[in-house]
Short mmCIF file of C-alpha atoms in Angstrom, two decimals:
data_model
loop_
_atom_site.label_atom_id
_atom_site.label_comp_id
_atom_site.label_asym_id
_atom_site.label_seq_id
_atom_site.Cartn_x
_atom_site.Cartn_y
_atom_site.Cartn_z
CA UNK A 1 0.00 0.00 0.00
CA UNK A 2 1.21 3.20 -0.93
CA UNK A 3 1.72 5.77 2.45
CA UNK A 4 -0.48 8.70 2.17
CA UNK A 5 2.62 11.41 2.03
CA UNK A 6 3.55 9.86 -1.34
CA UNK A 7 -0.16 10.18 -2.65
CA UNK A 8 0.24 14.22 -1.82
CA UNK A 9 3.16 14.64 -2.81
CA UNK A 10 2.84 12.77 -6.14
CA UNK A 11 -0.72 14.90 -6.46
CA UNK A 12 0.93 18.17 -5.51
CA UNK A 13 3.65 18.04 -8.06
CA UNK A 14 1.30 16.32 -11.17
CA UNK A 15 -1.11 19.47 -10.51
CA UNK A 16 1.60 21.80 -10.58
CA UNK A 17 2.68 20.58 -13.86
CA UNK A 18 -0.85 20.92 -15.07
CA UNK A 19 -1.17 24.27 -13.55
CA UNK A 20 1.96 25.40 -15.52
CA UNK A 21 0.97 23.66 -18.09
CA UNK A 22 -2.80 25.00 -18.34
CA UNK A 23 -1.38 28.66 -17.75
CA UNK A 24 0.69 28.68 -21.09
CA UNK A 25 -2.96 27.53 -23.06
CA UNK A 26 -4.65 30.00 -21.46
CA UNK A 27 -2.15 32.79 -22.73
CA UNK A 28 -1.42 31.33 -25.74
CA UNK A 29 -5.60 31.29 -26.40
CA UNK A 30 -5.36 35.01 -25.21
CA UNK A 31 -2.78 36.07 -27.67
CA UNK A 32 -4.61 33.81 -30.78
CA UNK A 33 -8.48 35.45 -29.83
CA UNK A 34 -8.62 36.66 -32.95
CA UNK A 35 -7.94 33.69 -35.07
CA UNK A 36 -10.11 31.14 -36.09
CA UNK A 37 -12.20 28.81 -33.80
CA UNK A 38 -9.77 25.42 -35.35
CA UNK A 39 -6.73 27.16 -34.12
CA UNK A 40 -7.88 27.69 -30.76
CA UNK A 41 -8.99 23.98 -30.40
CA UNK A 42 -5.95 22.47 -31.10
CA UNK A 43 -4.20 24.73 -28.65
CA UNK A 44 -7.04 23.51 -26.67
CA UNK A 45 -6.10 20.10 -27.39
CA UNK A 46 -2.30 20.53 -27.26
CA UNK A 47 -2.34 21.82 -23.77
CA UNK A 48 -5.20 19.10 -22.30
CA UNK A 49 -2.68 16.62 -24.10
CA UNK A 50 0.47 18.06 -22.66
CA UNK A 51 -1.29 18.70 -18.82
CA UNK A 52 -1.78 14.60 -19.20
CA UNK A 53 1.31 14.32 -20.24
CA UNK A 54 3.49 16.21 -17.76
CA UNK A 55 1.01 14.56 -14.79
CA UNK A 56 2.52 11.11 -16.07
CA UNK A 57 6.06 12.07 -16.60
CA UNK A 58 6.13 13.32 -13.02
CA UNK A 59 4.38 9.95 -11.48
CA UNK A 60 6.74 8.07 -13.59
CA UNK A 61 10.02 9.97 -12.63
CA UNK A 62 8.90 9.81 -8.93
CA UNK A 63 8.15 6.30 -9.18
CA UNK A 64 12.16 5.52 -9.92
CA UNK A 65 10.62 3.30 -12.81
CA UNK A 66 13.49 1.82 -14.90
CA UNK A 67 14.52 3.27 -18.35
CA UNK A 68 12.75 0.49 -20.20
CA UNK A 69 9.38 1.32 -18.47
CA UNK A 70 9.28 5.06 -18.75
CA UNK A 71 10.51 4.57 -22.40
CA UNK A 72 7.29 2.84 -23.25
CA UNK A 73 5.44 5.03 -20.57
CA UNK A 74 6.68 8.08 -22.82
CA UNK A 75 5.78 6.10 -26.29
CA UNK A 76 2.22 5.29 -25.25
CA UNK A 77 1.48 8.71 -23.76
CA UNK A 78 2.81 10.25 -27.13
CA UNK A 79 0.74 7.83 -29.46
CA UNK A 80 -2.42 9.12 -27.02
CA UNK A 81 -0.88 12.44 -27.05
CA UNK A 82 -1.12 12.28 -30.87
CA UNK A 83 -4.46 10.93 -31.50
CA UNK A 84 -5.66 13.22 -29.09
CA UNK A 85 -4.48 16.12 -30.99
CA UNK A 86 -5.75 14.81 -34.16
CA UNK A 87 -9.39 14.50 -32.85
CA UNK A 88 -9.05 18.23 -32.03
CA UNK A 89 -7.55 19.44 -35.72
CA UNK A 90 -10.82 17.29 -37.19
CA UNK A 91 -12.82 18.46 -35.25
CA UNK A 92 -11.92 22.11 -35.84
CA UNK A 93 -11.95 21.74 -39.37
CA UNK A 94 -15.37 20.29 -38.69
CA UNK A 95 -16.84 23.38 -37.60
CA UNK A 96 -14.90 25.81 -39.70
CA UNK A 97 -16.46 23.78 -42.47
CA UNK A 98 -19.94 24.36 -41.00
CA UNK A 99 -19.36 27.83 -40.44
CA UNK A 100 -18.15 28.54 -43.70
CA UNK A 101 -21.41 26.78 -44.77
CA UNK A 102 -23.61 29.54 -42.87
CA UNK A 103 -21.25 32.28 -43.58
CA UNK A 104 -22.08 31.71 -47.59
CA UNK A 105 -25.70 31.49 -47.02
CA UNK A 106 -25.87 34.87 -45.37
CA UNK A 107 -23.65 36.25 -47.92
CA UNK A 108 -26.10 35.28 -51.05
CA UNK A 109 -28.71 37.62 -51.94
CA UNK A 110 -31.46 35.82 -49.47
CA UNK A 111 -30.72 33.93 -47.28
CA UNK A 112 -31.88 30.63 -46.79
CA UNK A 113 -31.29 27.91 -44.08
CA UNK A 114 -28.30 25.45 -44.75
CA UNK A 115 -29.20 21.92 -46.24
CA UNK A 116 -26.64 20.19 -44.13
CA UNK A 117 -26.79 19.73 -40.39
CA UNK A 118 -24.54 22.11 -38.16
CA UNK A 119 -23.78 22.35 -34.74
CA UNK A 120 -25.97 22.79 -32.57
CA UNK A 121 -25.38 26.36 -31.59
CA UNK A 122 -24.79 27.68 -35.64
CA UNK A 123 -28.07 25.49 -36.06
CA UNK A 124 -29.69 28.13 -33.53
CA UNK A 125 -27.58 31.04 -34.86
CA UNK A 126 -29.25 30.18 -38.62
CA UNK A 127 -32.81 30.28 -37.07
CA UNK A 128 -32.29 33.65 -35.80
CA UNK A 129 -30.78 34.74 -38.83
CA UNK A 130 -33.56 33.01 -40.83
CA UNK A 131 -36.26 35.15 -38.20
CA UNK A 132 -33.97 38.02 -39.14
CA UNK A 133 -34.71 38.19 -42.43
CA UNK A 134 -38.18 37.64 -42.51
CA UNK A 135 -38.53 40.40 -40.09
CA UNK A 136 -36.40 42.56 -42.55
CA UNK A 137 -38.35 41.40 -45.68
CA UNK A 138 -41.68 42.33 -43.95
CA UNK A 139 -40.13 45.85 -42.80
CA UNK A 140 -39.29 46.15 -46.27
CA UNK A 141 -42.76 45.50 -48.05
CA UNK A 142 -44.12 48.01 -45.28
CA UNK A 143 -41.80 50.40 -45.82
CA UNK A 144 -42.55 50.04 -49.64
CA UNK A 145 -46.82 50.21 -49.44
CA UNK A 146 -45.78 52.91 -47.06
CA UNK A 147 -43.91 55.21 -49.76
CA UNK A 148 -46.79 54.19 -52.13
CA UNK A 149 -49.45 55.59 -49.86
CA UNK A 150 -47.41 58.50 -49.99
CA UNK A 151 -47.02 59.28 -53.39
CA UNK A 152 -50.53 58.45 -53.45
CA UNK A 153 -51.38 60.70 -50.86
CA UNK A 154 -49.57 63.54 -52.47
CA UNK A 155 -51.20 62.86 -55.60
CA UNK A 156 -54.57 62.70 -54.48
CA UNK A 157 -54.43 65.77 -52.24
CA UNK A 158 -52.44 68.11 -54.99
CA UNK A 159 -55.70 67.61 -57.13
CA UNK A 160 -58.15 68.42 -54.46
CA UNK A 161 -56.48 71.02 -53.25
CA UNK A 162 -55.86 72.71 -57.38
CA UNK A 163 -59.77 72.14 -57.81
CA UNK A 164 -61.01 74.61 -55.06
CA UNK A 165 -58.25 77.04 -55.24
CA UNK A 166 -58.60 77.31 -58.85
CA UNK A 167 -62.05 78.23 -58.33
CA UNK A 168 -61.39 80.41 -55.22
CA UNK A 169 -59.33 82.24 -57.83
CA UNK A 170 -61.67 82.86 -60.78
CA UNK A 171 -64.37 83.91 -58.12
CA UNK A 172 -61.94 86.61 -56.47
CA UNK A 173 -60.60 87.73 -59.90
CA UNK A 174 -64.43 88.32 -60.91
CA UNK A 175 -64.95 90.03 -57.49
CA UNK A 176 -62.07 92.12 -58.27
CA UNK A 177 -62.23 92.87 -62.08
CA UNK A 178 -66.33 94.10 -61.51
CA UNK A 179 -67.27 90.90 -64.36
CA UNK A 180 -69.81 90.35 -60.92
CA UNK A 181 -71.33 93.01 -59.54
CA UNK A 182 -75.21 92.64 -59.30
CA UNK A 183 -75.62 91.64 -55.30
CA UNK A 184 -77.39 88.01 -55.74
CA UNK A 185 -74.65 87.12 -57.90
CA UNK A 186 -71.93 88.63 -55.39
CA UNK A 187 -73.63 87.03 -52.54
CA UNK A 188 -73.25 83.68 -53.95
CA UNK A 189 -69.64 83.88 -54.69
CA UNK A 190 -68.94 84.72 -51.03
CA UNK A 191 -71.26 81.39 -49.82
CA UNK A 192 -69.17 79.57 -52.48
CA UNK A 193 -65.70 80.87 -51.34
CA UNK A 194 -66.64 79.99 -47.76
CA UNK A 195 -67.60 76.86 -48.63
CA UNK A 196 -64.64 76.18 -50.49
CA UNK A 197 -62.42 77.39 -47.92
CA UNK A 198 -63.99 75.27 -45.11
CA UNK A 199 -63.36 72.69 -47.56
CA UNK A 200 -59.51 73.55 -47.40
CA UNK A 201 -59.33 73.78 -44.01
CA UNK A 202 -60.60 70.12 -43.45
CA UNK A 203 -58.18 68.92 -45.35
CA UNK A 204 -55.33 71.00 -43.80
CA UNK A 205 -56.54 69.69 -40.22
CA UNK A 206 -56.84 65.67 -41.98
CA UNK A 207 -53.01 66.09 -42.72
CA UNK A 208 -52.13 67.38 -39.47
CA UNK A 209 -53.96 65.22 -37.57
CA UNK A 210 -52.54 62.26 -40.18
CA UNK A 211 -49.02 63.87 -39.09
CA UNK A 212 -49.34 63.53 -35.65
CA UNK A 213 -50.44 59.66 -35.92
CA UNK A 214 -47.39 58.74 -38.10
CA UNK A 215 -45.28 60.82 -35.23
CA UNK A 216 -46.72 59.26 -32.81
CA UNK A 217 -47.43 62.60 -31.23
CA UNK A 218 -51.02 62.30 -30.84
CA UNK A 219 -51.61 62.41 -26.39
CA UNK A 220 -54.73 60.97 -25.31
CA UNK A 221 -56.46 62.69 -22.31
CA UNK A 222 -58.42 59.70 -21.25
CA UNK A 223 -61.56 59.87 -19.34
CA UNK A 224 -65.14 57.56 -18.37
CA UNK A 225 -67.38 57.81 -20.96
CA UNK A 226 -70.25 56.10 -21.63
CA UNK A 227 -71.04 53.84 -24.80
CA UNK A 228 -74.58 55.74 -25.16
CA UNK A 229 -72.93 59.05 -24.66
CA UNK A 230 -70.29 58.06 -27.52
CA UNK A 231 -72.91 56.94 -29.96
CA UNK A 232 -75.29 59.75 -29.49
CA UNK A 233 -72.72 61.85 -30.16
CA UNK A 234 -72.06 60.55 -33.55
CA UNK A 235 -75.55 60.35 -34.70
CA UNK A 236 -75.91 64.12 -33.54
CA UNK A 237 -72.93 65.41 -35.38
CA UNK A 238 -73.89 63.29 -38.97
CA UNK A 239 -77.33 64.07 -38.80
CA UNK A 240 -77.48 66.95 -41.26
CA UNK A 241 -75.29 65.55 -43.75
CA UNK A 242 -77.00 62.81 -43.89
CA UNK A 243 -80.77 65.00 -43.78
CA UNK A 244 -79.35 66.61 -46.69
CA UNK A 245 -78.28 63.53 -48.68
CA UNK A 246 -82.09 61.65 -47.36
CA UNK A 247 -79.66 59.01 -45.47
CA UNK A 248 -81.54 57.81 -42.33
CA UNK A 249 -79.19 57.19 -39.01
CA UNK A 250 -80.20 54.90 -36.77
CA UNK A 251 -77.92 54.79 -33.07
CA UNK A 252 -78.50 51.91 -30.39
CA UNK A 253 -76.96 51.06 -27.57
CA UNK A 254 -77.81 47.17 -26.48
CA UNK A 255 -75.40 46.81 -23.86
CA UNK A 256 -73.97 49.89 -22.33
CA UNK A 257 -70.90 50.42 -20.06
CA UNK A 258 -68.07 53.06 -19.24
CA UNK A 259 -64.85 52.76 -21.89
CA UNK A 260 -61.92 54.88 -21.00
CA UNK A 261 -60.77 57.27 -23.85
CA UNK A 262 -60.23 60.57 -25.30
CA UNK A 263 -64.01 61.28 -26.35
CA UNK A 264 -62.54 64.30 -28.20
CA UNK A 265 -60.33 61.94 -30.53
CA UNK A 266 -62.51 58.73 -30.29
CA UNK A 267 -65.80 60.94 -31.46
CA UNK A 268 -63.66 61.92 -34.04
CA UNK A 269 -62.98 58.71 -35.52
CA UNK A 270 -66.72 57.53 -35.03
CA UNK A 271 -67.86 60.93 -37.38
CA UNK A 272 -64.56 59.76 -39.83
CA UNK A 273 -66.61 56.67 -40.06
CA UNK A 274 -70.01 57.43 -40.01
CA UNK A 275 -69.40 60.05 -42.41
CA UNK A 276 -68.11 58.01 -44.88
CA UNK A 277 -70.86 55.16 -44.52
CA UNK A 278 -73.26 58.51 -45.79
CA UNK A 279 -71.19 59.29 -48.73
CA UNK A 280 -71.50 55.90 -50.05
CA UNK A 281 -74.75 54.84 -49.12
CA UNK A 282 -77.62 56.43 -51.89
CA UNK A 283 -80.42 58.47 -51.05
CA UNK A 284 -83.27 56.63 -48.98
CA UNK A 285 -80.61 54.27 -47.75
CA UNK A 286 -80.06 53.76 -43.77
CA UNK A 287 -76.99 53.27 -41.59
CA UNK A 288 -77.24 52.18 -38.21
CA UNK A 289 -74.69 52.47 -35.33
CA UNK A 290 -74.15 50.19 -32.67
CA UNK A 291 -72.84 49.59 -29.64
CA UNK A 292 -72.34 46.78 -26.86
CA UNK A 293 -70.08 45.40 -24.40
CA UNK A 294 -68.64 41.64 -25.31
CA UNK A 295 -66.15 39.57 -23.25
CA UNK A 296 -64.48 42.44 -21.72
CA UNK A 297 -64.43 44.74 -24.73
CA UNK A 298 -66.79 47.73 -25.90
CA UNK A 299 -67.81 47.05 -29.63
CA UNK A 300 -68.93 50.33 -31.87
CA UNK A 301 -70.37 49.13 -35.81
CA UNK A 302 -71.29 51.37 -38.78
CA UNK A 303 -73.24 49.73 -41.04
CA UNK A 304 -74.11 51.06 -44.06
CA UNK A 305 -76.26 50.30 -47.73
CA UNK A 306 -72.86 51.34 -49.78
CA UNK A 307 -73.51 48.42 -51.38
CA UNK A 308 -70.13 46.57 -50.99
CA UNK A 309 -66.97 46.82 -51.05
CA UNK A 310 -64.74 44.59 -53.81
CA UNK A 311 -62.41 41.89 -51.52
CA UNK A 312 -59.38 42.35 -53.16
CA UNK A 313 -60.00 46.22 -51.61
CA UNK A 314 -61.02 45.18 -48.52
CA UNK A 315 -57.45 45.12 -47.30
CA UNK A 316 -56.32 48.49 -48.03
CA UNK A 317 -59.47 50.55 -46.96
CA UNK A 318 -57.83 51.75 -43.78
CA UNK A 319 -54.74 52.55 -45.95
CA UNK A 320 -54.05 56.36 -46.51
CA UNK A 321 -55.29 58.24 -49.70
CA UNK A 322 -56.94 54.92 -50.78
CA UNK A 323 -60.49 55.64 -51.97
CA UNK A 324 -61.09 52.78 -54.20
CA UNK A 325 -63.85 53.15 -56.87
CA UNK A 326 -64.33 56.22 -58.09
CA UNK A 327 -68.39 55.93 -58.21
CA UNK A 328 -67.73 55.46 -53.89
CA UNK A 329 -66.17 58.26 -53.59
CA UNK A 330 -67.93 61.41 -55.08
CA UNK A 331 -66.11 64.33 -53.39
CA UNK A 332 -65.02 61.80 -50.94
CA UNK A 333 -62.17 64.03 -49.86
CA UNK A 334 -58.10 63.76 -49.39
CA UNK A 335 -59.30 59.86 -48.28
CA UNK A 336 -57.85 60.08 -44.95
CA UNK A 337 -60.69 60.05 -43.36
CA UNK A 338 -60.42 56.07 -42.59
CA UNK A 339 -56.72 56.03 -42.10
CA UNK A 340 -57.04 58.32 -39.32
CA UNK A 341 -60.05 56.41 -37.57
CA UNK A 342 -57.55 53.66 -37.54
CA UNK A 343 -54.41 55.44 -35.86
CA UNK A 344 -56.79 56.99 -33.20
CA UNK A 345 -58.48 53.34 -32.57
CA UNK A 346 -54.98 51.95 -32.75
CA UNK A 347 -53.86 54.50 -29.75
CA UNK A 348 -56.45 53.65 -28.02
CA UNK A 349 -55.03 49.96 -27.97
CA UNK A 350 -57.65 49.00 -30.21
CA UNK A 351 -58.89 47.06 -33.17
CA UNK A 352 -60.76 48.13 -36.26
CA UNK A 353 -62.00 46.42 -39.18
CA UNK A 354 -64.35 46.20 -42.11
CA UNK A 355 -66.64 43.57 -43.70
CA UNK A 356 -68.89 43.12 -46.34
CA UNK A 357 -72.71 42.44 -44.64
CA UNK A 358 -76.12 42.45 -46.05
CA UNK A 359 -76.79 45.39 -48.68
CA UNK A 360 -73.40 47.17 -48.01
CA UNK A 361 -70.59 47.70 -44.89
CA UNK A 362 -70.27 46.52 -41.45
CA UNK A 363 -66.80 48.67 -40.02
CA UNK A 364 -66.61 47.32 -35.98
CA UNK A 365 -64.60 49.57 -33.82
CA UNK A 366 -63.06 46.99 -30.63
CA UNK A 367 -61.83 48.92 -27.16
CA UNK A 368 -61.04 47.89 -24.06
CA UNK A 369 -64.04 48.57 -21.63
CA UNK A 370 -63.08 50.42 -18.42
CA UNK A 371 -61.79 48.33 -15.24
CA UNK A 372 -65.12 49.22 -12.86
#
């Protein structure tokens, strides 16, 4: 039996050896951080080889064994020495090969997952960049319907704003060469120009209030309000617009309860849609507006007799500047009137969304209802 003082001592000087060992693979691994991962695992795998190594020679050298024993004590460490070391090269090259693999994947124009199998952590790495990229793509298609809405928005408002201005100018140039001068005829310019220029001022107030959405300026002063109050509201300020077009408005309440929001901006997206349901529902036709409380949420619908909207449009009604067909939208406006509904629902943490139902529209307006 070996005496205990021997065991320490032989275990003091073998981990001293691997400690001095272990200390030149940890700076030589400092000094190579910036090379490849296969260089750094066979330095890994030279100094776990080499801490084995100098652990035996200093058992063996303790151990008085003759020459012909520690010369085949020396050859058989070296052949494990070796193979050990060659496991570590292959499998470096192993996972440069893989990363190479993902590294030419990212680089082509879109990137698609590796065939082969990698590693398990550049298998994870390859999801992520594969999540990546879809996130990017779908960032890029926004950004693109975005621009589009733009230049669509540009184009649409640059007409309506030429068409009254050009006849706010012929008016004041009559007015001010005397071509008009007999008082009925004067007096009806000025009800024109006012008309015109409260038509201007709309659209003015649409694109800043379309600004501040996009900003994400708009600030909500949130208060109680009741659904009744909210929908009676709405009917009120539509009624004569839709008097003068012979649209009947219809408001009910089935289920009322207290939703907290900004019943300055939230009754102005419930006129933005109600509105709209009367410009494209025809004379004799009826909208009604709804309201109720379901599963937690308050639930506002417009339904109108506009008679439809096509599905492949359905999408893009919310969309700014979109107006669709032109026989929907006689003097419909700058057609923000719907995208700006949606910002002020969507600050409100809110959903909104349009269907096609019976004769014409069903848009549905979703809100949280207030915590009683």
């Amino acid at each position: 039996m070996i005496p205990l003082a021997d065991l320490v001592w032989v275990a003091w000087y073998s981990a001293l050896a691997a400690v001095v060992v272990a200390g030149a693979g940890l700076l030589t691994l400092h000094l190579l951080r910036g090379r490849s991962v296969a260089t750094q695992l066979v330095v890994v795998g030279v100094a776990t080889v080499l801490a084995t190594v100098s652990g035996i020679v200093v058992i063996s050298l303790m151990m008085l064994l003759n020459e012909h024993d520690l010369l085949v004590v020396m050859w058989v460490v070296t052949a494990a020495g070796l193979v050990a070391l060659a496991v570590s090269v292959l499998l470096g090259r192993r996972l440069v090969a893989a990363n190479r693999v993902l590294v030419d994947a990212v680089r082509a124009d879109s990137f698609e997952p590796p065939a082969v199998r990698l590693p398990a952590e550049l298998a994870e790495l390859s999801r992520e960049l594969e999540a990546a990229r879809a996130r990017l793509a779908a960032a890029h298609e926004r950004e693109q319907a975005l621009e589009a809405s733009r230049r669509e928005l540009v184009a649409w408002v640059s007409h309506d704003l030429r068409t009254p201005l050009a006849g706010l100018r012929a008016m004041a140039e009559a007015l001010e060469d005397g071509v008009v001068d007999d008082p009925e005829t004067v007096h009806r310019y000025h009800g024109r120009m006012r008309v015109e220029v409260e038509r201007l001022a709309e659209m003015v107030d649409d694109l800043f209030e379309l600004s501040r959405i996009h900003a994400g300026a708009l600030r909500l002063s949130r208060e109680r309000v009741g659904l009744a109050d909210l929908v009676a509201e709405a009917v009120a300020g539509a009624e004569p617009l839709a008097s003068a077009k012979g649209v009947r408005l219809r408001g009910e309440v089935y289920t009322g309860g207290p939703v907290q929001v900004d019943a300055s901006e939230l009754g102005r997206a419930l006129r933005n849609l109600v509105v709209n349901a009367i410009r494209h529902t025809p004379g004799d036709g009826a909208i009604e507006i709804s309201a109720e409380l379901v599963a937690g949420e308050a639930r506002v619908t417009v339904a109108d007799a506009c008679g439809g909207i096509p599905a492949e449009d359905l999408p893009r009604v919310f969309d700014v500047a979109f107006r669709g067909e032109t026989a929907r939208t006689p003097g419909g406006g700058a057609g923000l009137g719907l995208a700006i509904a949606r910002g002020i629902v969507e600050a409100h943490s809110g959903r909104i969304g349009v269907t096609n139902m019976g004769p014409g529209c069903r848009f549905e307006v979703s809100l949280p209802a207030a915590v009683t």
